[in-house]
PDB file of C-alpha atoms in Angstrom:
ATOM      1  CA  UNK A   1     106.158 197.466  32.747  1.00  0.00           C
ATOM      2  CA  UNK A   2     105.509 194.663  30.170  1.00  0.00           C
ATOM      3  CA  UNK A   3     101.748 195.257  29.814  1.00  0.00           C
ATOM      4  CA  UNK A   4     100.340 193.782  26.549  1.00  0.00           C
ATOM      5  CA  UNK A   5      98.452 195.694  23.793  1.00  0.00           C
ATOM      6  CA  UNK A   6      95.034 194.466  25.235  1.00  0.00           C
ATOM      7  CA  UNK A   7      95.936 195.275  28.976  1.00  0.00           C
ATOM      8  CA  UNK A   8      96.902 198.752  28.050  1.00  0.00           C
ATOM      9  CA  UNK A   9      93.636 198.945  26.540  1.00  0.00           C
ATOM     10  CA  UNK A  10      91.747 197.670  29.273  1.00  0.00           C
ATOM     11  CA  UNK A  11      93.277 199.855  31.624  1.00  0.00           C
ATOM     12  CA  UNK A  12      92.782 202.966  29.352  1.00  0.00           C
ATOM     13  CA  UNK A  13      88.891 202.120  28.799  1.00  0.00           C
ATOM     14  CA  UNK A  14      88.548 201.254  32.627  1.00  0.00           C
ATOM     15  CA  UNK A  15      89.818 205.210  33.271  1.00  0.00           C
ATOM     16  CA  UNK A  16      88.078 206.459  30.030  1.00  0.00           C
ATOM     17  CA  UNK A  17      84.402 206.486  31.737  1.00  0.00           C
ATOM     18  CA  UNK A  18      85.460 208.292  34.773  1.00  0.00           C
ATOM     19  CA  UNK A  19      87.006 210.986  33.446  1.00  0.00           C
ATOM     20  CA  UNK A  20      84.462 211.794  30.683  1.00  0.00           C
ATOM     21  CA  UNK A  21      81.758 211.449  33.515  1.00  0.00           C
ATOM     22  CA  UNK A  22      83.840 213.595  35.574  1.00  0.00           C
ATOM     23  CA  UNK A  23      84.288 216.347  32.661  1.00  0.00           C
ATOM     24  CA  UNK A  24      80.829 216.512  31.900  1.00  0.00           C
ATOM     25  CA  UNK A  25      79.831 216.683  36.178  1.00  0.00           C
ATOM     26  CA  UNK A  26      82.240 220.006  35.826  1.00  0.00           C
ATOM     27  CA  UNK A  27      80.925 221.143  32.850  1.00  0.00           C
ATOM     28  CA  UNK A  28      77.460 221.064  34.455  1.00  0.00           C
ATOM     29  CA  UNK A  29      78.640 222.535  37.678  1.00  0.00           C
ATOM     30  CA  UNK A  30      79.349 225.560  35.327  1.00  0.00           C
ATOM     31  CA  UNK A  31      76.258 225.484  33.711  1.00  0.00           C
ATOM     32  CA  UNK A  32      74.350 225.231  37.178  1.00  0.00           C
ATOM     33  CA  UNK A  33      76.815 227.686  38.432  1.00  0.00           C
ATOM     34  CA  UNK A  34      75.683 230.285  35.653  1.00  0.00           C
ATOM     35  CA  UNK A  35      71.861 229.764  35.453  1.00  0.00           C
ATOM     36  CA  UNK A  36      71.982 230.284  39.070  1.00  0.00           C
ATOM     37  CA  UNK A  37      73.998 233.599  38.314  1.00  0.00           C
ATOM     38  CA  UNK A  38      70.859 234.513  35.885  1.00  0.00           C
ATOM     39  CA  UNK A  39      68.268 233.840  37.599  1.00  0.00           C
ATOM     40  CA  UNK A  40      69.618 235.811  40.073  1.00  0.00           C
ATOM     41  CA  UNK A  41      68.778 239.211  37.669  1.00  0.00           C
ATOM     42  CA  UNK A  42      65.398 238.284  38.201  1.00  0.00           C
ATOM     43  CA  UNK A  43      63.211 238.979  41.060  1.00  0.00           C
ATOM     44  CA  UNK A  44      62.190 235.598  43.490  1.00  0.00           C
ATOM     45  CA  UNK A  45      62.844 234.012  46.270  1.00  0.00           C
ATOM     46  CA  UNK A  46      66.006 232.618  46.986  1.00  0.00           C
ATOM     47  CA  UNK A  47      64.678 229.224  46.887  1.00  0.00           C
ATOM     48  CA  UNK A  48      63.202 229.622  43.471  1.00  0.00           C
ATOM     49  CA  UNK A  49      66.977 230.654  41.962  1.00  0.00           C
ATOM     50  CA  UNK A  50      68.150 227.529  43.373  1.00  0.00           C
ATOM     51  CA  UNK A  51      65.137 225.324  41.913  1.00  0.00           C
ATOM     52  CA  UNK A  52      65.288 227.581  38.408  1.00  0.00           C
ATOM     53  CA  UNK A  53      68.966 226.585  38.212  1.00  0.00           C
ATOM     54  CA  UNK A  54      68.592 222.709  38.765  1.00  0.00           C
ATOM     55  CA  UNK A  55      65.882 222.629  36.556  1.00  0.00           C
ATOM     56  CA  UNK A  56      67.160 224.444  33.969  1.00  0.00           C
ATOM     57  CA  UNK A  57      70.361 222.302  33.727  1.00  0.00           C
ATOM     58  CA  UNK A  58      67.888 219.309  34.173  1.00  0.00           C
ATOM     59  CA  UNK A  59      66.291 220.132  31.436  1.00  0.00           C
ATOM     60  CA  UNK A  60      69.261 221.081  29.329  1.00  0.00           C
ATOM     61  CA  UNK A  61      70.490 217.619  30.486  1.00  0.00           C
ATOM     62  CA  UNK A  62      67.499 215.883  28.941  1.00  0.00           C
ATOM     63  CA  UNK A  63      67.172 217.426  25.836  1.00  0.00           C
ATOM     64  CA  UNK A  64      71.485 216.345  25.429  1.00  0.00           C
ATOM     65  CA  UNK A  65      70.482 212.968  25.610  1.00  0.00           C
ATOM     66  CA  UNK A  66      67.349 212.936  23.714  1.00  0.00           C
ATOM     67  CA  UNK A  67      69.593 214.661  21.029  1.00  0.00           C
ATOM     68  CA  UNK A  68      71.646 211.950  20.872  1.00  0.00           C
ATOM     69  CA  UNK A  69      69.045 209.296  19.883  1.00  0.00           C
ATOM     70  CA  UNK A  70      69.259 211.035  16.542  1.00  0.00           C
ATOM     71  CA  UNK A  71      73.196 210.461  16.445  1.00  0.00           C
ATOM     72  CA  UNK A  72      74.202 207.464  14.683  1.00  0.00           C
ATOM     73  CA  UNK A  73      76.827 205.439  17.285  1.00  0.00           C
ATOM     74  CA  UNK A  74      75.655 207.559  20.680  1.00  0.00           C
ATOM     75  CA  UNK A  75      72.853 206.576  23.052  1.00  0.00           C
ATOM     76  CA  UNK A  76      70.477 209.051  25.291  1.00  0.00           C
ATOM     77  CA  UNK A  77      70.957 208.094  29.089  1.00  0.00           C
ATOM     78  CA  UNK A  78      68.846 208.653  31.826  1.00  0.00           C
ATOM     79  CA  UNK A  79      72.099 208.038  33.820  1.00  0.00           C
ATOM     80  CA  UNK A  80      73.576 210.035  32.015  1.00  0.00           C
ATOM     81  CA  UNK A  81      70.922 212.928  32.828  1.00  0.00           C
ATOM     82  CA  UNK A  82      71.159 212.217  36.339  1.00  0.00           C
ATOM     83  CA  UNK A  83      75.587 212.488  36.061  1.00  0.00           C
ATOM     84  CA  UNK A  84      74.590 216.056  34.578  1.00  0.00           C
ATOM     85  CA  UNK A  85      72.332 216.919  37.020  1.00  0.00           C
ATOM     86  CA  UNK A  86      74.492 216.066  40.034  1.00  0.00           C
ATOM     87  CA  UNK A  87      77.347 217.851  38.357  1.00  0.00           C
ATOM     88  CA  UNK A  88      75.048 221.099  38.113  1.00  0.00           C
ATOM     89  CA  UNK A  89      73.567 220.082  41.709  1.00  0.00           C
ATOM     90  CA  UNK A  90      77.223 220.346  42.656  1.00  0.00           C
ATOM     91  CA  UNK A  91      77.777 223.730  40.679  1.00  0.00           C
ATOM     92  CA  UNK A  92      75.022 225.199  42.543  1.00  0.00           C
ATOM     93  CA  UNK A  93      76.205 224.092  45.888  1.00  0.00           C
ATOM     94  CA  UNK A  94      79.312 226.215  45.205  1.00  0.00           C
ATOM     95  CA  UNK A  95      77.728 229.163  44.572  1.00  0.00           C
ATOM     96  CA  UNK A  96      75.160 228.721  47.882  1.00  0.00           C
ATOM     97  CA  UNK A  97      78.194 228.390  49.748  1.00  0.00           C
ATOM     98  CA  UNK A  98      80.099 231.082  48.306  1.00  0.00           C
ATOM     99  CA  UNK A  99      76.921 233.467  49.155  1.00  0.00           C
ATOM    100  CA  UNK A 100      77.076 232.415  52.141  1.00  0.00           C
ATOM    101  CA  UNK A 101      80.734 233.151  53.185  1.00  0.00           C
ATOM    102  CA  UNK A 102      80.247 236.328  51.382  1.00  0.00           C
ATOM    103  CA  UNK A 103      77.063 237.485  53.273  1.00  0.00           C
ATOM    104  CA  UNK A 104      78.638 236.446  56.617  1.00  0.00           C
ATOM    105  CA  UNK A 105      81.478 238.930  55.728  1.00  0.00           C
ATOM    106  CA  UNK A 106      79.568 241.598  54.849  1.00  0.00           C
ATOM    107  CA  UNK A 107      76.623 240.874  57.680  1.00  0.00           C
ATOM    108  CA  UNK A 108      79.700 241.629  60.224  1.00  0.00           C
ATOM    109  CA  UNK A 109      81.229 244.425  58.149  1.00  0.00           C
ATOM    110  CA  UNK A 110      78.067 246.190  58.359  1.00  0.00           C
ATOM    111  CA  UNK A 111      77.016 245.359  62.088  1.00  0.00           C
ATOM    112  CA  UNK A 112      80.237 246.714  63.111  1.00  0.00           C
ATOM    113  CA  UNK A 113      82.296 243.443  63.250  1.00  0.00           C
ATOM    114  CA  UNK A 114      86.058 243.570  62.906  1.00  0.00           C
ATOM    115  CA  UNK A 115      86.283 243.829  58.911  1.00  0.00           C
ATOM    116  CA  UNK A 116      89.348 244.893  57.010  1.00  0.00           C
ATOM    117  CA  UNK A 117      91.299 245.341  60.456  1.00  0.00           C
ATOM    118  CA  UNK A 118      88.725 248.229  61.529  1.00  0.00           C
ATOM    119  CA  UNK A 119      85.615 248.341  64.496  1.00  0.00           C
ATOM    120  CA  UNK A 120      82.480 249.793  63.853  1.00  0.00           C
ATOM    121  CA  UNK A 121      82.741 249.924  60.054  1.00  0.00           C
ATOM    122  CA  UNK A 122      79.763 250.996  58.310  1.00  0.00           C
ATOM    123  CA  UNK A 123      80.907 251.371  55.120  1.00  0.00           C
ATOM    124  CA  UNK A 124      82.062 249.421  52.414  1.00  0.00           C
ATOM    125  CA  UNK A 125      85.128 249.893  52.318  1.00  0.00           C
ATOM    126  CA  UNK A 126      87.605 248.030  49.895  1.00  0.00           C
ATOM    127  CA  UNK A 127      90.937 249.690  51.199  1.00  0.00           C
ATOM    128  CA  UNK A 128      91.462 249.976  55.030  1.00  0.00           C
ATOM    129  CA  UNK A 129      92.898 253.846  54.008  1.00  0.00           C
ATOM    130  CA  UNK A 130      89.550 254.798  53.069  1.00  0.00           C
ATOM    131  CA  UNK A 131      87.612 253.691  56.340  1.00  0.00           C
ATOM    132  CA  UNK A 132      86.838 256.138  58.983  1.00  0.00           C
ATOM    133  CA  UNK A 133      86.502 253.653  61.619  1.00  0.00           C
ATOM    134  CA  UNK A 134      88.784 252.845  64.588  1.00  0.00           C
ATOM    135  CA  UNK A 135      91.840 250.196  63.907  1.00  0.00           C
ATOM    136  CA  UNK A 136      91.678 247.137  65.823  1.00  0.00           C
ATOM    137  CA  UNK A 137      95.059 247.548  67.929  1.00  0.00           C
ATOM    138  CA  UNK A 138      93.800 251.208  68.655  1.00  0.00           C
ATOM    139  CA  UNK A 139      90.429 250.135  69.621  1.00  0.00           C
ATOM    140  CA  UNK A 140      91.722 247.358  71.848  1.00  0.00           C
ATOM    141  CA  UNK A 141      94.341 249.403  73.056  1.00  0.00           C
ATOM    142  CA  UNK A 142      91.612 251.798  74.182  1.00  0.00           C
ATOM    143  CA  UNK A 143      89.762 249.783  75.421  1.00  0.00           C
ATOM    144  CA  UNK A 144      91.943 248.441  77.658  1.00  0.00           C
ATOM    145  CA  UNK A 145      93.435 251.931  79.242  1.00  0.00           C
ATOM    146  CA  UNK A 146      89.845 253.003  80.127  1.00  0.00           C
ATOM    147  CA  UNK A 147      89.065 249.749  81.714  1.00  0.00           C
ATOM    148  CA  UNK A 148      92.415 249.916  83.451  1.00  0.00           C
ATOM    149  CA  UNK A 149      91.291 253.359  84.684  1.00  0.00           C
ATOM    150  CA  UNK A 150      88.139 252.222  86.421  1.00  0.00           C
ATOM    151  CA  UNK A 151      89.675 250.085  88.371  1.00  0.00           C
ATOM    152  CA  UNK A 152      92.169 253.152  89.647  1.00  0.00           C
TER     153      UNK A 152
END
């Protein structure tokens, strides 16, 4: 490409920053993503899990950077705190939405929704051989013949 010594280094510190500030945003999602997992043995609110998470990793955050006042060459942040702290923020967001998606599925398993190809399933069923409930096609084939019948 005929890039000289110094423009290859430009170009490498110029991506450098990202991508550290990017590892360290995922490796805070994971931390968020856990302490939300543990404070989720514990009994609260659902609000408070989400507020013991964040400021957990907050605080985790901090004391990182305060840690590295002591390091000779390294600097504490409070950018760098607030990087960390989105990057759990983000971790956390995950796991809300996953809870979500996962209580919407079982909400309508439970109430009797179509779940696992079966009406009116109560149970819990991993394996659409162990459900007692009605298959779809049979159910809506059913349903259809009686209504067909009514109008005879």
């Amino acid at each position: 490409w005929g890039l000289t010594t110094d423009q290859i280094g430009n170009i490498a510190g110029n991506i450098e920053y990202p991508i550290r500030k990017a590892a360290h945003m995922t490796e805070y999602a994971i931390l968020g993503w856990l302490a939300f997992a543990f404070s989720g043995t514990f009994e609260m609110r659902q609000k408070v899990h989400y507020i013991a998470a964040l400021g957990f990793a907050f605080c985790y955050a901090s004391t990182d950077e305060f840690h590295q006042l002591f390091v000779p060459g390294r600097s504490g942040q409070v950018r760098d705190v607030l990087i960390d702290s989105c990057g759990a923020a983000i971790g956390v967001l995950i796991a809300w939405g996953l809870i979500r998606i996962y209580s919407n599925r079982e909400k309508q398993h439970e109430d009797g929704g179509v779940s696992n190809g079966f009406v009116g399933c109560k149970c819990r069923c991993l394996k659409a051989a162990q459900c007692s409930a009605q298959p779809v096609s049979q159910h809506f084939e059913s349903e259809v013949s009686s209504r067909a019948q009514q109008h005879i």
